[in-house]
Amino acid sequence: QLLASDFPGQGIAVTNSGKPGEPASCTPPPADTCGVERLAFDLAAQRPQVLLLLHGYNDLGDPTAVSRVVTALRDSVRLARAAGVAYVFVGTITPGRTPTGPFRRQRDPQVIIAANTGIVAMAATEGAHLVDNYAAFVGRELQLVNIDGLHLTAAGFRVMAETFYARVRQVIPTSEQ
């Protein structure tokens, strides 16, 4: 909606290729697929000019998964570059909140911070454009994160979209937008 309102008539198409419950990393072997594996197929099928990458929260139920998440995101950035994606944006993982509902899915806040530290360093090393969702959410978790401690509220999705969009506007030259 943000792109369409600012750039009407330009034929911008946004594809959401997210898959609920999918881990970013392929190790240990998942029951179905993993994000980095599936991304290769999605890139070939979609051939995007821009990739907005947000992945890893599902892996973080295991505190030892931080390095696997960062490695999977690094591999995803490299796959995108190899596929000719001009702009790769990588988002930090949003903070959770203390769950109050029946489904308690919050991840350890220190594990999220460790993962984000790795994501920031990886994005800088790989030349990806960092989108700091964590900073946009911290202190506002009660408004932006659902009662399960993990999923976003409608307001949370809006903030995340605006955070990604602001970064896209900073990075992509106006003539290319």
CSV table of C-alpha atoms in Angstrom, one decimal:
chain,number,residue,atom,x,y,z
A,1,GLN,CA,0.0,0.0,0.0
A,2,LEU,CA,2.8,2.4,0.8
A,3,LEU,CA,4.5,1.8,-2.5
A,4,ALA,CA,1.3,2.1,-4.5
A,5,SER,CA,0.4,5.4,-2.8
A,6,ASP,CA,3.8,7.0,-3.4
A,7,PHE,CA,4.4,5.5,-6.9
A,8,PRO,CA,1.1,5.0,-8.6
A,9,GLY,CA,1.0,3.4,-12.0
A,10,GLN,CA,4.5,1.9,-11.8
A,11,GLY,CA,3.4,-1.8,-11.8
A,12,ILE,CA,5.1,-2.6,-8.5
A,13,ALA,CA,4.3,-6.1,-7.3
A,14,VAL,CA,5.0,-7.3,-3.8
A,15,THR,CA,5.0,-11.1,-3.2
A,16,ASN,CA,4.8,-12.4,0.4
A,17,SER,CA,6.7,-15.7,0.3
A,18,GLY,CA,6.6,-16.3,4.1
A,19,LYS,CA,5.7,-19.7,5.3
A,20,PRO,CA,4.3,-20.0,8.9
A,21,GLY,CA,6.5,-22.0,11.3
A,22,GLU,CA,9.4,-22.3,8.9
A,23,PRO,CA,12.9,-22.2,10.3
A,24,ALA,CA,15.5,-20.1,8.5
A,25,SER,CA,18.3,-22.6,8.9
A,26,CYS,CA,18.4,-26.1,7.5
A,27,THR,CA,20.2,-27.7,10.4
A,28,PRO,CA,19.1,-29.6,12.3
A,29,PRO,CA,17.1,-31.0,9.4
A,30,PRO,CA,13.5,-29.6,9.5
A,31,ALA,CA,10.5,-31.8,8.9
A,32,ASP,CA,9.6,-30.0,5.7
A,33,THR,CA,11.7,-27.2,4.3
A,34,CYS,CA,13.8,-24.3,5.5
A,35,GLY,CA,13.9,-20.7,4.5
A,36,VAL,CA,17.3,-20.7,2.9
A,37,GLU,CA,16.5,-23.7,0.8
A,38,ARG,CA,13.1,-22.4,-0.3
A,39,LEU,CA,14.5,-19.0,-1.1
A,40,ALA,CA,16.6,-20.3,-4.0
A,41,PHE,CA,13.4,-21.6,-5.7
A,42,ASP,CA,11.5,-18.4,-5.0
A,43,LEU,CA,14.2,-16.2,-6.4
A,44,ALA,CA,14.3,-18.3,-9.6
A,45,ALA,CA,10.5,-18.2,-10.0
A,46,GLN,CA,10.0,-14.5,-9.0
A,47,ARG,CA,13.2,-12.9,-10.2
A,48,PRO,CA,12.8,-9.9,-7.9
A,49,GLN,CA,14.8,-6.6,-8.1
A,50,VAL,CA,14.4,-6.1,-4.3
A,51,LEU,CA,14.4,-8.7,-1.5
A,52,LEU,CA,13.0,-7.8,2.0
A,53,LEU,CA,14.3,-10.6,4.2
A,54,LEU,CA,13.0,-11.2,7.7
A,55,HIS,CA,13.6,-14.7,9.0
A,56,GLY,CA,14.9,-16.6,12.1
A,57,TYR,CA,12.4,-16.1,14.9
A,58,ASN,CA,11.2,-19.7,14.5
A,59,ASP,CA,14.7,-21.1,15.0
A,60,LEU,CA,15.2,-19.2,18.3
A,61,GLY,CA,13.3,-21.6,20.5
A,62,ASP,CA,16.7,-23.3,20.7
A,63,PRO,CA,19.2,-20.8,22.4
A,64,THR,CA,22.1,-22.5,20.5
A,65,ALA,CA,20.5,-21.5,17.1
A,66,VAL,CA,21.8,-18.0,16.9
A,67,SER,CA,24.8,-18.8,14.7
A,68,ARG,CA,22.6,-21.0,12.5
A,69,VAL,CA,20.1,-18.1,12.0
A,70,VAL,CA,22.9,-15.7,11.1
A,71,THR,CA,24.5,-18.2,8.7
A,72,ALA,CA,21.1,-18.9,7.1
A,73,LEU,CA,20.5,-15.2,6.6
A,74,ARG,CA,24.0,-14.7,5.2
A,75,ASP,CA,23.5,-17.6,2.8
A,76,SER,CA,20.1,-16.1,1.8
A,77,VAL,CA,21.8,-12.7,1.1
A,78,ARG,CA,24.4,-14.5,-1.1
A,79,LEU,CA,21.7,-16.5,-2.9
A,80,ALA,CA,19.9,-13.2,-3.7
A,81,ARG,CA,23.0,-11.5,-5.0
A,82,ALA,CA,23.8,-14.6,-7.2
A,83,ALA,CA,20.3,-14.4,-8.5
A,84,GLY,CA,20.8,-10.8,-9.6
A,85,VAL,CA,18.7,-9.1,-6.8
A,86,ALA,CA,19.9,-5.5,-6.9
A,87,TYR,CA,18.8,-4.5,-3.4
A,88,VAL,CA,18.7,-6.9,-0.4
A,89,PHE,CA,17.2,-5.6,2.9
A,90,VAL,CA,17.6,-7.7,6.1
A,91,GLY,CA,15.4,-7.0,9.1
A,92,THR,CA,16.4,-7.5,12.7
A,93,ILE,CA,14.1,-9.8,14.7
A,94,THR,CA,11.4,-8.0,16.7
A,95,PRO,CA,11.3,-8.2,20.5
A,96,GLY,CA,8.6,-10.5,22.0
A,97,ARG,CA,6.5,-9.7,25.0
A,98,THR,CA,5.5,-11.6,28.1
A,99,PRO,CA,2.7,-13.8,26.9
A,100,THR,CA,-0.7,-13.5,28.6
A,101,GLY,CA,-2.7,-15.8,26.3
A,102,PRO,CA,-3.1,-19.6,26.1
A,103,PHE,CA,-0.3,-20.0,23.6
A,104,ARG,CA,3.0,-18.9,25.0
A,105,ARG,CA,5.6,-18.5,22.2
A,106,GLN,CA,7.9,-15.7,23.4
A,107,ARG,CA,11.6,-16.3,22.8
A,108,ASP,CA,14.3,-15.5,25.4
A,109,PRO,CA,15.0,-11.8,25.0
A,110,GLN,CA,18.7,-12.3,25.3
A,111,VAL,CA,18.7,-14.8,22.5
A,112,ILE,CA,16.9,-12.3,20.3
A,113,ILE,CA,19.5,-9.6,21.2
A,114,ALA,CA,22.3,-12.1,20.4
A,115,ALA,CA,20.7,-13.0,17.0
A,116,ASN,CA,20.2,-9.3,16.2
A,117,THR,CA,23.8,-8.5,17.0
A,118,GLY,CA,24.9,-11.2,14.6
A,119,ILE,CA,22.4,-10.0,11.9
A,120,VAL,CA,23.7,-6.4,12.2
A,121,ALA,CA,27.3,-7.6,11.7
A,122,MET,CA,26.4,-10.0,8.9
A,123,ALA,CA,24.4,-7.3,7.0
A,124,ALA,CA,27.4,-5.0,7.2
A,125,THR,CA,29.8,-7.7,6.0
A,126,GLU,CA,27.6,-8.8,3.2
A,127,GLY,CA,26.6,-5.4,2.0
A,128,ALA,CA,22.9,-5.9,2.7
A,129,HIS,CA,20.8,-3.0,3.9
A,130,LEU,CA,19.8,-3.3,7.6
A,131,VAL,CA,16.3,-2.6,8.7
A,132,ASP,CA,16.2,-2.3,12.4
A,133,ASN,CA,12.8,-3.6,13.4
A,134,TYR,CA,14.0,-4.3,16.9
A,135,ALA,CA,14.6,-0.6,17.6
A,136,ALA,CA,11.2,0.3,16.1
A,137,PHE,CA,9.5,-2.1,18.5
A,138,VAL,CA,11.4,-2.0,21.7
A,139,GLY,CA,9.4,-0.3,24.5
A,140,ARG,CA,6.2,-0.7,22.5
A,141,GLU,CA,5.8,-4.5,22.7
A,142,LEU,CA,2.4,-4.4,24.4
A,143,GLN,CA,1.0,-2.5,21.4
A,144,LEU,CA,2.8,-4.2,18.7
A,145,VAL,CA,3.2,-7.9,19.8
A,146,ASN,CA,0.2,-10.2,20.3
A,147,ILE,CA,-0.7,-11.8,23.6
A,148,ASP,CA,1.1,-15.0,22.6
A,149,GLY,CA,4.4,-13.2,22.9
A,150,LEU,CA,5.5,-13.7,19.3
A,151,HIS,CA,3.1,-12.8,16.6
A,152,LEU,CA,2.5,-9.1,15.7
A,153,THR,CA,-0.7,-7.2,16.1
A,154,ALA,CA,-2.1,-5.2,13.2
A,155,ALA,CA,-0.3,-2.1,14.5
A,156,GLY,CA,2.9,-4.2,14.7
A,157,PHE,CA,2.6,-5.2,11.1
A,158,ARG,CA,2.1,-1.6,10.2
A,159,VAL,CA,5.1,-0.4,12.1
A,160,MET,CA,7.2,-3.2,10.5
A,161,ALA,CA,6.0,-2.2,7.0
A,162,GLU,CA,6.8,1.4,7.7
A,163,THR,CA,10.2,0.6,9.0
A,164,PHE,CA,11.1,-1.5,5.9
A,165,TYR,CA,9.6,1.2,3.7
A,166,ALA,CA,11.6,4.0,5.3
A,167,ARG,CA,14.8,2.1,4.7
A,168,VAL,CA,13.9,1.3,1.1
A,169,ARG,CA,13.3,5.0,0.5
A,170,GLN,CA,16.7,5.8,2.0
A,171,VAL,CA,18.6,3.3,-0.1
A,172,ILE,CA,17.0,3.1,-3.5
A,173,PRO,CA,17.6,6.2,-5.6
A,174,THR,CA,14.4,8.1,-6.4
A,175,SER,CA,15.0,7.7,-10.1
A,176,GLU,CA,14.9,3.9,-9.6
A,177,GLN,CA,11.9,4.0,-7.4
